[in-house]
Every structure is written in structure tokens, then in C-alpha cells.
CSV table of C-alpha atoms and ligand atoms in Angstrom, one decimal:
chain,number,residue,atom,x,y,z
A,1,MET,CA,17.8,60.1,-40.6
A,2,LYS,CA,17.4,63.1,-38.4
A,3,PRO,CA,20.0,65.8,-39.2
A,4,PRO,CA,22.4,66.5,-36.3
A,5,SER,CA,21.3,69.4,-34.1
A,6,PRO,CA,23.6,72.5,-34.1
A,7,SER,CA,24.6,71.6,-30.5
A,8,LEU,CA,26.3,68.4,-31.7
A,9,ALA,CA,30.0,68.9,-32.3
A,10,LEU,CA,29.4,66.9,-35.5
A,11,SER,CA,27.6,69.8,-36.9
A,12,GLY,CA,29.8,72.5,-35.5
A,13,GLY,CA,28.6,72.7,-31.9
A,14,PRO,CA,31.0,72.8,-29.0
A,15,LYS,CA,32.9,69.6,-28.2
A,16,ALA,CA,32.0,67.9,-24.9
A,17,VAL,CA,35.5,66.8,-24.2
A,18,THR,CA,37.8,69.7,-23.8
A,19,THR,CA,40.2,68.3,-21.2
A,20,PRO,CA,43.1,66.5,-23.1
A,21,PRO,CA,43.6,63.0,-21.8
A,22,SER,CA,46.4,63.4,-19.3
A,23,THR,CA,49.5,61.4,-19.5
A,24,GLY,CA,52.4,60.6,-17.2
A,25,ASN,CA,55.5,58.4,-16.8
A,26,ARG,CA,54.3,55.0,-15.8
A,27,PHE,CA,57.8,53.9,-14.9
A,28,SER,CA,58.5,56.6,-12.3
A,29,GLY,CA,58.5,54.4,-9.2
A,30,ASN,CA,61.3,52.0,-8.3
A,31,GLU,CA,61.8,50.9,-12.0
A,32,ARG,CA,65.0,52.9,-12.5
A,33,ARG,CA,66.5,51.9,-9.2
A,34,TYR,CA,65.8,48.2,-9.7
A,35,LEU,CA,67.1,48.3,-13.2
A,36,GLN,CA,70.4,49.9,-12.0
A,37,GLU,CA,70.7,47.3,-9.3
A,38,THR,CA,70.1,44.6,-12.0
A,39,LEU,CA,73.0,45.9,-14.0
A,40,ARG,CA,75.2,45.9,-11.0
A,41,GLN,CA,74.5,42.2,-10.5
A,42,ASN,CA,76.5,41.7,-13.7
A,43,THR,CA,74.1,39.2,-15.0
A,44,LEU,CA,70.7,39.5,-16.6
A,45,PHE,CA,69.9,35.8,-16.4
A,46,TYR,CA,67.1,34.8,-14.1
A,47,GLY,CA,68.9,31.8,-12.9
A,48,PHE,CA,71.7,33.9,-11.5
A,49,GLY,CA,70.1,37.2,-10.6
A,50,SER,CA,67.5,38.0,-7.9
A,51,PHE,CA,64.9,40.2,-9.6
A,52,VAL,CA,62.8,37.7,-11.4
A,53,GLN,CA,62.6,35.7,-8.2
A,54,LYS,CA,61.6,38.8,-6.3
A,55,ALA,CA,58.9,39.6,-8.9
A,56,CYS,CA,57.6,36.0,-8.5
A,57,LYS,CA,57.4,36.5,-4.8
A,58,ALA,CA,55.4,39.7,-5.3
A,59,MET,CA,53.1,37.8,-7.7
A,60,ARG,CA,52.6,35.0,-5.1
A,61,ARG,CA,51.7,37.7,-2.5
A,62,TYR,CA,49.4,39.4,-5.0
A,63,THR,CA,47.5,36.3,-6.1
A,64,GLY,CA,47.8,34.3,-2.9
A,65,LEU,CA,48.8,31.3,-4.9
A,66,PRO,CA,51.9,29.3,-3.9
A,67,TYR,CA,53.6,29.0,-7.3
A,68,VAL,CA,54.4,31.4,-10.1
A,69,VAL,CA,56.3,30.8,-13.3
A,70,PRO,CA,57.8,33.9,-14.9
A,71,CYS,CA,57.9,34.0,-18.7
A,72,SER,CA,58.4,36.2,-21.7
A,73,SER,CA,54.8,37.0,-22.6
A,74,GLY,CA,51.1,36.4,-21.9
A,75,THR,CA,51.1,34.1,-24.9
A,76,ALA,CA,53.8,32.1,-23.3
A,77,ALA,CA,52.0,32.0,-20.0
A,78,ILE,CA,48.9,30.7,-21.7
A,79,HIS,CA,50.9,28.1,-23.5
A,80,LEU,CA,52.4,27.0,-20.2
A,81,GLY,CA,48.9,26.8,-18.7
A,82,LEU,CA,47.9,24.5,-21.5
A,83,ILE,CA,50.9,22.3,-20.7
A,84,ALA,CA,49.7,22.2,-17.1
A,85,CYS,CA,46.3,21.1,-18.5
A,86,GLY,CA,48.1,18.3,-20.4
A,87,ILE,CA,46.9,19.4,-23.8
A,88,GLY,CA,48.3,17.5,-26.8
A,89,PRO,CA,47.7,16.8,-30.5
A,90,GLY,CA,44.0,16.5,-31.6
A,91,ASP,CA,42.6,17.7,-28.2
A,92,GLU,CA,39.9,20.3,-28.3
A,93,VAL,CA,40.2,23.4,-26.2
A,94,ILE,CA,37.2,25.7,-25.8
A,95,CYS,CA,37.7,29.4,-25.7
A,96,THR,CA,35.9,32.6,-26.8
A,97,PRO,CA,36.7,34.0,-30.3
A,98,ASN,CA,36.9,37.7,-29.3
A,99,THR,CA,40.4,37.7,-27.8
A,100,ASP,CA,44.0,38.2,-28.7
A,101,ALA,CA,45.8,35.7,-30.9
A,102,GLY,CA,47.9,34.8,-27.8
A,103,THR,CA,44.9,32.9,-26.4
A,104,VAL,CA,45.0,30.3,-29.2
A,105,ILE,CA,48.7,30.3,-30.2
A,106,GLY,CA,49.6,27.7,-27.5
A,107,ILE,CA,46.6,25.5,-28.5
A,108,LEU,CA,47.8,25.5,-32.1
A,109,ALA,CA,51.5,25.0,-31.1
A,110,GLU,CA,50.5,21.8,-29.3
A,111,GLY,CA,48.6,20.6,-32.4
A,112,ALA,CA,45.3,20.9,-30.5
A,113,VAL,CA,42.2,22.5,-31.9
A,114,PRO,CA,40.5,25.7,-30.7
A,115,VAL,CA,36.8,25.4,-30.5
A,116,PHE,CA,35.1,28.7,-30.1
A,117,CYS,CA,32.1,29.2,-27.8
A,118,ASP,CA,29.8,32.2,-27.9
A,119,VAL,CA,29.8,35.1,-25.5
A,120,ASP,CA,26.9,36.8,-23.7
A,121,ASP,CA,26.2,40.5,-24.0
A,122,THR,CA,28.7,40.9,-21.3
A,123,PHE,CA,31.3,39.9,-23.9
A,124,GLN,CA,32.2,36.9,-21.7
A,125,PRO,CA,31.5,33.2,-22.0
A,126,SER,CA,29.0,31.6,-19.7
A,127,PRO,CA,28.3,28.0,-18.6
A,128,ARG,CA,25.5,28.0,-21.3
A,129,THR,CA,27.8,29.0,-24.1
A,130,ILE,CA,30.6,26.6,-23.0
A,131,ARG,CA,28.2,23.7,-22.7
A,132,ALA,CA,27.1,24.2,-26.3
A,133,ALA,CA,30.7,23.8,-27.4
A,134,LEU,CA,31.6,20.7,-25.4
A,135,THR,CA,32.3,17.5,-27.3
A,136,ARG,CA,33.8,14.2,-26.1
A,137,ARG,CA,37.1,15.5,-27.4
A,138,THR,CA,37.1,18.6,-25.2
A,139,ARG,CA,40.2,18.5,-22.9
A,140,ALA,CA,40.3,22.0,-21.4
A,141,VAL,CA,38.5,25.4,-21.3
A,142,ILE,CA,40.3,28.7,-21.4
A,143,VAL,CA,38.2,31.4,-19.7
A,144,VAL,CA,39.2,34.9,-21.1
A,145,HIS,CA,38.3,37.6,-18.6
A,146,LEU,CA,37.9,40.3,-21.3
A,147,ALA,CA,38.4,44.0,-20.9
A,148,GLY,CA,38.9,44.0,-17.1
A,149,TYR,CA,35.5,42.4,-16.5
A,150,PRO,CA,35.3,39.0,-14.7
A,151,ALA,CA,33.7,36.1,-16.6
A,152,PRO,CA,31.4,33.9,-14.5
A,153,VAL,CA,34.4,31.6,-13.9
A,154,ASP,CA,33.0,30.1,-10.7
A,155,ALA,CA,29.9,28.7,-12.5
A,156,ILE,CA,32.1,27.6,-15.5
A,157,ILE,CA,34.4,25.7,-13.1
A,158,ARG,CA,31.4,23.9,-11.6
A,159,LEU,CA,30.3,22.8,-15.1
A,160,CYS,CA,33.8,21.8,-16.0
A,161,ARG,CA,34.5,19.9,-12.8
A,162,SER,CA,31.5,17.7,-13.4
A,163,ARG,CA,33.2,16.7,-16.7
A,164,GLY,CA,36.8,16.5,-15.3
A,165,LEU,CA,37.9,19.4,-17.4
A,166,PRO,CA,40.6,21.8,-16.3
A,167,VAL,CA,40.0,25.6,-16.6
A,168,LEU,CA,42.8,28.0,-17.5
A,169,GLU,CA,42.1,31.7,-16.9
A,170,ASP,CA,43.4,34.2,-19.4
A,171,CYS,CA,43.8,37.4,-17.2
A,172,ALA,CA,45.9,39.4,-19.7
A,173,GLN,CA,43.3,42.2,-19.8
A,174,SER,CA,42.1,41.8,-16.2
A,175,TRP,CA,44.7,42.7,-13.7
A,176,GLY,CA,43.0,43.4,-10.3
A,177,THR,CA,39.6,42.1,-11.5
A,178,ARG,CA,37.6,40.2,-8.9
A,179,LEU,CA,34.5,38.1,-8.7
A,180,ASN,CA,32.9,37.6,-5.3
A,181,GLY,CA,35.9,39.3,-3.8
A,182,GLN,CA,38.3,36.7,-5.3
A,183,LEU,CA,41.0,37.7,-7.8
A,184,VAL,CA,40.6,36.3,-11.3
A,185,GLY,CA,43.4,33.9,-12.2
A,186,THR,CA,43.0,32.2,-8.8
A,187,PHE,CA,39.8,30.2,-9.5
A,188,GLY,CA,41.0,27.6,-12.1
A,189,LEU,CA,43.9,25.2,-12.5
A,190,ALA,CA,46.1,28.2,-13.4
A,191,GLY,CA,45.9,31.9,-14.2
A,192,ALA,CA,47.9,33.5,-17.1
A,193,PHE,CA,48.9,37.2,-16.9
A,194,SER,CA,50.5,39.5,-19.5
A,195,THR,CA,52.7,42.5,-18.8
A,196,ASN,CA,52.9,43.6,-22.4
A,197,ASP,CA,53.1,47.4,-22.8
A,198,PHE,CA,49.3,47.9,-23.4
A,199,LYS,CA,48.2,46.3,-20.1
A,200,HIS,CA,47.4,47.7,-16.7
A,201,ILE,CA,51.0,47.2,-15.8
A,202,SER,CA,53.9,46.8,-18.2
A,203,THR,CA,57.4,45.3,-18.5
A,204,GLY,CA,57.4,46.0,-22.2
A,205,ASP,CA,56.7,42.3,-22.7
A,206,GLY,CA,56.4,39.6,-20.1
A,207,GLY,CA,54.0,37.2,-18.4
A,208,PHE,CA,53.3,35.1,-15.3
A,209,LEU,CA,51.5,31.8,-14.8
A,210,ALA,CA,50.1,31.5,-11.2
A,211,LEU,CA,49.1,28.0,-10.0
A,212,ARG,CA,48.5,25.9,-6.9
A,213,ASP,CA,50.0,22.5,-7.8
A,214,GLU,CA,53.7,21.9,-7.1
A,215,ALA,CA,54.2,19.2,-9.7
A,216,LEU,CA,52.5,21.3,-12.4
A,217,PHE,CA,54.7,24.2,-11.3
A,218,ARG,CA,57.8,22.1,-11.9
A,219,ARG,CA,56.5,20.9,-15.2
A,220,THR,CA,55.7,24.4,-16.5
A,221,ALA,CA,58.8,26.1,-15.1
A,222,ASN,CA,60.8,23.5,-16.9
A,223,TYR,CA,58.8,23.9,-20.1
A,224,ALA,CA,59.6,27.6,-19.9
A,225,ASP,CA,63.3,26.9,-19.7
A,226,LYS,CA,64.1,24.2,-22.2
A,227,CYS,CA,63.7,21.6,-19.4
A,228,TYR,CA,66.9,22.6,-17.6
A,229,ASP,CA,65.2,21.8,-14.3
A,230,ARG,CA,67.2,24.7,-13.0
A,231,LEU,CA,65.1,25.6,-9.9
A,232,PHE,CA,65.0,22.0,-8.8
A,233,ASP,CA,67.3,19.0,-8.3
A,234,ARG,CA,68.1,18.6,-12.0
A,235,SER,CA,66.7,15.1,-12.0
A,236,LEU,CA,64.4,16.1,-14.8
A,237,PHE,CA,67.1,17.8,-16.8
A,238,GLY,CA,66.1,17.3,-20.5
A,239,ALA,CA,63.4,14.9,-19.6
A,240,HIS,CA,60.7,16.8,-21.5
A,241,PHE,CA,60.4,19.1,-24.5
A,242,GLY,CA,60.4,22.8,-23.6
A,243,MET,CA,60.6,26.3,-25.1
A,244,ASN,CA,62.8,29.2,-24.1
A,245,TYR,CA,60.1,31.4,-22.6
A,246,ARG,CA,62.5,32.8,-20.0
A,247,MET,CA,62.0,36.2,-18.4
A,248,THR,CA,65.1,38.3,-18.1
A,249,GLU,CA,66.3,40.2,-15.0
A,250,LEU,CA,65.5,43.5,-16.8
A,251,GLN,CA,61.9,42.5,-17.1
A,252,GLY,CA,62.0,41.1,-13.5
A,253,ALA,CA,63.2,44.4,-12.2
A,254,VAL,CA,60.5,46.4,-13.9
A,255,ALA,CA,57.9,43.8,-13.0
A,256,LEU,CA,58.8,44.1,-9.3
A,257,ALA,CA,58.4,47.9,-9.4
A,258,GLN,CA,55.1,47.6,-11.4
A,259,LEU,CA,53.7,45.0,-9.0
A,260,GLU,CA,54.4,47.4,-6.1
A,261,LYS,CA,51.7,49.7,-7.6
A,262,VAL,CA,49.4,47.2,-9.3
A,263,ARG,CA,46.6,47.6,-6.7
A,264,ARG,CA,46.7,51.4,-6.9
A,265,VAL,CA,46.6,51.4,-10.7
A,266,THR,CA,43.8,48.9,-11.0
A,267,SER,CA,41.8,50.6,-8.3
A,268,HIS,CA,42.1,53.8,-10.3
A,269,TYR,CA,40.8,52.0,-13.4
A,270,HIS,CA,37.9,50.7,-11.3
A,271,GLN,CA,37.0,54.2,-10.0
A,272,LEU,CA,37.0,55.6,-13.5
A,273,GLY,CA,34.9,52.8,-14.9
A,274,THR,CA,32.3,52.9,-12.1
A,275,LEU,CA,32.2,56.7,-12.5
A,276,LEU,CA,31.4,56.4,-16.2
A,277,GLU,CA,28.7,53.8,-15.3
A,278,ARG,CA,27.1,56.1,-12.8
A,279,HIS,CA,27.0,58.9,-15.3
A,280,LEU,CA,25.4,56.7,-18.0
A,281,ALA,CA,23.0,54.8,-15.8
A,282,ASP,CA,19.9,56.5,-17.3
A,283,LEU,CA,21.3,56.8,-20.9
A,284,PRO,CA,18.4,56.6,-23.4
A,285,ALA,CA,18.6,53.8,-25.9
A,286,GLY,CA,22.0,52.4,-24.9
A,287,ARG,CA,24.0,51.0,-22.0
A,288,LEU,CA,27.6,50.0,-21.2
A,289,ILE,CA,28.7,46.4,-20.8
A,290,PRO,CA,26.8,45.1,-17.8
A,291,PRO,CA,29.2,43.7,-15.2
A,292,LEU,CA,28.1,40.6,-13.4
A,293,PRO,CA,26.7,41.0,-9.9
A,294,ASN,CA,29.5,40.8,-7.4
A,295,ALA,CA,32.0,41.9,-10.0
A,296,TYR,CA,34.9,44.2,-9.3
A,297,ALA,CA,35.9,45.3,-12.8
A,298,THR,CA,39.1,47.1,-13.8
A,299,TYR,CA,37.8,48.4,-17.1
A,300,TRP,CA,40.7,47.9,-19.5
A,301,TRP,CA,38.2,49.1,-22.0
A,302,THR,CA,34.4,49.1,-22.2
A,303,ALA,CA,31.7,49.2,-24.9
A,304,LEU,CA,28.4,50.8,-25.6
A,305,LEU,CA,25.5,48.6,-26.6
A,306,PRO,CA,23.1,50.9,-28.4
A,307,ASP,CA,19.5,50.0,-28.8
A,308,TYR,CA,19.1,50.9,-32.4
A,309,ARG,CA,15.3,50.4,-32.3
A,310,HIS,CA,15.1,53.6,-30.4
A,311,LEU,CA,17.9,55.5,-32.2
A,312,LYS,CA,17.6,57.4,-35.4
A,313,ALA,CA,21.2,56.7,-36.3
A,314,ASP,CA,23.3,53.7,-37.5
A,315,ARG,CA,26.6,52.7,-35.8
A,316,ASP,CA,28.8,54.7,-38.1
A,317,THR,CA,26.9,57.9,-37.5
A,318,LEU,CA,27.0,57.4,-33.7
A,319,VAL,CA,30.7,56.7,-33.8
A,320,ARG,CA,31.3,59.8,-35.9
A,321,ALA,CA,29.2,61.9,-33.6
A,322,LEU,CA,31.0,60.6,-30.5
A,323,GLN,CA,34.4,61.1,-32.0
A,324,ALA,CA,33.5,64.7,-32.9
A,325,GLU,CA,32.6,65.2,-29.3
A,326,GLY,CA,36.1,64.0,-28.4
A,327,VAL,CA,34.9,60.6,-27.0
A,328,PRO,CA,37.5,57.8,-27.7
A,329,ALA,CA,35.0,55.6,-29.5
A,330,SER,CA,35.3,53.2,-32.4
A,331,SER,CA,33.3,50.5,-34.1
A,332,TYR,CA,33.9,47.2,-32.2
A,333,GLY,CA,35.2,44.6,-34.6
A,334,LYS,CA,37.0,46.7,-37.1
A,335,TYR,CA,40.5,46.0,-35.8
A,336,ASP,CA,42.1,42.7,-36.8
A,337,LEU,CA,43.8,40.5,-34.2
A,338,ILE,CA,42.1,41.6,-31.1
A,339,GLN,CA,38.4,42.3,-31.9
A,340,LYS,CA,37.7,40.2,-34.9
A,341,PRO,CA,36.9,36.6,-34.2
A,342,LEU,CA,40.2,34.7,-34.3
A,343,PHE,CA,39.1,32.5,-37.1
A,344,GLN,CA,38.7,35.6,-39.3
A,345,THR,CA,42.2,36.9,-38.4
A,346,ARG,CA,45.7,36.5,-39.9
A,347,VAL,CA,46.5,33.9,-37.1
A,348,MET,CA,44.1,31.3,-38.4
A,349,ARG,CA,42.8,32.3,-41.8
A,350,PRO,CA,45.7,31.4,-44.1
A,351,TRP,CA,45.9,28.1,-42.3
A,352,LEU,CA,42.2,27.4,-42.7
A,353,LYS,CA,42.3,28.4,-46.4
A,354,GLY,CA,44.7,25.7,-47.5
A,355,TRP,CA,48.1,26.5,-46.2
A,356,LYS,CA,50.2,23.3,-46.8
A,357,ARG,CA,49.9,22.2,-43.2
A,358,ARG,CA,46.2,21.6,-42.7
A,359,TYR,CA,46.7,19.9,-39.3
A,360,PRO,CA,45.1,20.3,-36.8
A,361,PHE,CA,42.1,21.5,-38.7
A,362,VAL,CA,42.1,18.3,-40.6
A,363,GLN,CA,42.8,15.4,-38.3
A,364,PRO,CA,44.4,12.0,-39.3
A,365,ASP,CA,41.0,10.3,-38.7
A,366,GLY,CA,39.4,12.6,-41.3
A,367,ARG,CA,37.6,14.8,-38.8
A,368,SER,CA,37.8,18.4,-39.9
A,369,TYR,CA,37.0,21.8,-38.4
A,370,ARG,CA,35.3,24.7,-40.0
A,371,TYR,CA,34.7,28.1,-38.4
A,372,ASP,CA,31.9,30.6,-39.0
A,373,TYR,CA,29.6,32.8,-37.1
A,374,THR,CA,26.8,30.2,-36.7
A,375,THR,CA,28.1,29.0,-33.4
A,376,THR,CA,28.8,32.5,-32.1
A,377,PRO,CA,25.7,34.6,-32.9
A,378,THR,CA,25.9,36.9,-29.9
A,379,HIS,CA,29.5,37.7,-30.7
A,380,LYS,CA,28.5,38.5,-34.3
A,381,LYS,CA,25.8,40.8,-33.0
A,382,LEU,CA,28.3,42.6,-30.8
A,383,LEU,CA,30.7,42.9,-33.8
A,384,ASP,CA,27.9,44.5,-35.9
A,385,GLU,CA,26.5,46.8,-33.2
A,386,ALA,CA,28.8,47.6,-30.3
A,387,ILE,CA,30.8,50.7,-29.9
A,388,MET,CA,34.2,50.3,-28.2
A,389,LEU,CA,35.2,53.0,-25.7
A,390,SER,CA,38.8,53.4,-24.4
A,391,PRO,CA,38.8,56.4,-22.1
A,392,PHE,CA,40.6,54.7,-19.2
A,393,GLY,CA,44.2,54.8,-18.1
A,394,GLU,CA,46.6,55.2,-15.2
A,395,PHE,CA,46.8,58.9,-15.6
A,396,ARG,CA,43.2,59.7,-16.8
A,397,THR,CA,41.3,61.9,-14.5
A,398,LYS,CA,37.7,61.9,-13.2
A,399,ASP,CA,37.1,65.2,-14.9
A,400,TYR,CA,38.0,63.7,-18.2
A,401,ILE,CA,35.7,60.8,-17.6
A,402,ARG,CA,32.8,63.2,-16.7
A,403,GLU,CA,33.4,65.0,-20.0
A,404,VAL,CA,33.4,61.7,-21.9
A,405,ALA,CA,30.1,60.8,-20.2
A,406,THR,CA,28.7,64.2,-21.2
A,407,GLY,CA,29.7,63.6,-24.8
A,408,ILE,CA,28.0,60.2,-24.8
A,409,ARG,CA,24.8,61.5,-23.2
A,410,LYS,CA,24.7,64.4,-25.7
A,411,VAL,CA,24.9,62.0,-28.7
A,412,PHE,CA,22.4,59.4,-27.4
A,413,HIS,CA,19.9,62.0,-26.2
A,414,PHE,CA,20.0,63.7,-29.6
A,415,PHE,CA,19.6,60.5,-31.7
A,416,SER,CA,16.9,59.0,-29.4
A,417,GLY,CA,14.9,62.2,-29.8
A,418,SER,CA,15.0,62.9,-26.0
A,419,SER,CA,17.0,66.1,-26.1
B,501,PLP,C1,43.1,38.5,-23.8
B,501,PLP,C2,44.6,38.4,-24.1
B,501,PLP,N1,45.2,37.2,-24.1
B,501,PLP,C3,46.5,37.0,-24.4
B,501,PLP,C4,47.2,38.1,-24.8
B,501,PLP,C5,48.7,37.8,-25.1
B,501,PLP,O1,49.5,38.6,-24.3
B,501,PLP,P1,51.0,38.9,-24.8
B,501,PLP,O2,50.8,40.0,-25.8
B,501,PLP,O3,51.7,39.4,-23.6
B,501,PLP,O4,51.6,37.7,-25.5
B,501,PLP,C6,46.7,39.3,-24.8
B,501,PLP,C7,47.5,40.5,-25.3
B,501,PLP,O5,47.0,41.4,-25.9
B,501,PLP,C8,45.3,39.5,-24.5
B,501,PLP,O6,44.7,40.7,-24.6
């Protein structure tokens, strides 16, 4: 392997990134004011206060969908979405394996079975990869729009419609993301959003399910509130099983203030991401995740796909060289619970390995489910080869992104022999 040139920071040269990533207070809008008003209400319960309802109204305006269920997390929103899809014991639900545990927790909680489809080099599923995972037991498809990039959900819906399958969109990482000008989360039967503290907007924890159908709204709103039927005429009081997935007024107050700025925040992420893309357009021997045509991505993170045939370095060397330049880079797939395929993580592994409850992976009719990389080869290749980049954020500046691009160019030019 070629020794690093003196100009690389790895071998003592100057670092490309000298601007520290800037920070700021993400709760400096109306959050404090609304929180104080919430406390003055003398109730923090969504059924008595006004802030959760105001946040839902803001979500309805934001998505353009008529119904929104507030809830305690993105995981809860996805579980509610699965209830809207009518998922039950033994049903198969297709989703991608490179996602947070929250995508499959609702599937498992319903006694249903996650069936993992592959991704393309966009990190997203496609009609081709979903078709390969379909069986006669498939009852729904969850499309995860990963990292702020839209999946080809329109084409996936066309495929699913021909089979009568509902599509639930997991938009936890994709606030503000659009495909053909349409916001993700508004294509399928329902869109699930997370406001956990790591997302484009935060309420600490929280989530929303946005949907079109009034009956499904009632069903899911009741499921989120132990079937109290509180927002309706009480005629379904206790008629179904339900969880306590309620959002508190404190979360509602912060959600309202965060939703006031969601467009500005996600458009900032978009500008930073497209700037990085422009600066790396002619990168030798590597490229960023290719967004779909007609995509408006909001770059929660991105990844480099190096072409190792033209690089005199393996992934570890590249990552070390990038980190030395000050580029926030890491080997994709090293971090449990969000990058590793879910069947390799703590969520599913003990269960698959003989935990006393084998259901749903062994079904009463004897059918059993095994998980390995053979059905997801492209994802495996990304796990082995991709380099994750997390330079984006509400307070990150264009100058910082330009320096990150310089660091990446320096490393790739050096190891491809073109410097
Ligand atoms: C793609 C995806 N889906 C679901 C979730 C779950 O969201 P929450 O943490 O709000 O439960 C996350 C959170 O990281 C996520 O990234």
C-alpha cells in the first residue's frame, strides 16, 4: 500500500477541516414560551390541554393530510401504522434491514414476522428488491426513507397496489424529504415520523402518524390511548386492545415550536448536502449516495461509496485518513442497532438464538424463519465497503462543508494516485 504523502494529515500534514463544527441552541424559538403556557394550563394531559392538538394541526398543515395521531415515539408511530395496516400474528411484513430497531418492534409486538428485502446502492429498497421478498403471507410493506433520501415509494406503491398490499412509510430520518415534489410520508397508507432528539427536529422523544382515512385515524388514535375513544363519541370505549402511546402537553408544546421551523431546518440540511455533492461531483474513485432523479433529499447523513479497484487503500485506511483530516467519517455497519442489519442486532438475535419464546420465528404450523445475508447481498456490500459521513446539522455552515469536501478530495486524490 502506498505510504501517505506528507500532505495528508495522517502523516503530519495540515488538517483540511479547521473550522470547528458550529453549534447553537435548537430550542431557541417559541419552545420556552409554549412550555410556560403549558404549565399555566395546569394540566399536561393531551386530552385536557391544547398544545398536542395545536401540534397535530401544524402536522396536518405540514403534510397536507387530514388526520394526525400524536404519540410518544417514532417506534410507537410505526406500530400504530401497522395497526392501520391490520397486521396480526403470523403475517409477514417486508422492510429493509438497515434501519433502527423501531421499524421492526411493532411488527414483533403484533406477533408478525419481519421479512427483510435488499437495498440498492442508494441504501433504499426498490420494487425489484421488494418483489424478491414477497410471499403469499406478505400483508404489508414498510418503506424506510433512509438518511433523508427518498426511496422510490411511488413505484413501490404501484407494485403493492397490484397485490392489495398497504405501504407504511417510515420517515423518522426524512423530515422534509420529497420525491417528485411530494413530501415522503404522504404517498402510502400512512407516514410515521419521529421527533427523538437525534432527528431534524426534536421533542426529546415523540412521534406522529399522518394518514388519510378517518376510520383508521380513529382506530389508531384509540390504540395510542388504551382505547378510551377520547377524541370521539366514546362508543368504542374499551372496544379494542391498545397501548399507552400518548404524547404529553410538554412534548406537544415543543413539537409546535419545532414544526414552526421544520421547513427552514430541512432546507438548510438540503443546501449543505447538495453543496457537498457539488464539491465531490468529480471525486476520483468514489461517490456519495446517488439520490433518485426528482429527489429532494434532506441529508440526515450520507455515505461515500469508494471504488476500491482504483484506490490503493482499504476502508480502515481511508477512514483513518479522513478522520485525521477532521472529516466526520466512520465505517458503515460498525454501530449496533442502527447500521447493522436488524437480524444481527440485540433486538432480534437473542430471540433467534433460542430465547424461550421462539414465536413468531417458529410458527404453529411449523414454518420457521432464518435470517442471513444471502437475501440482502447489496446491503452486505455496503456494510463492508461504505463510509458513513455525518457532517450535517442545523447549525453547520457552508464553510465547514467546503472544508469537509476538501478533506475528502485530498484523501481520495492521494489514494487513487491522481494527486
Ligand atoms: C429509520 C428509523 N425508524 C424508526 C426510528 C424510531 O424512532 P424513535 O427513536 O422515535 O422510536 C428511528 C430512530 O432512530 C429511525 O431512525
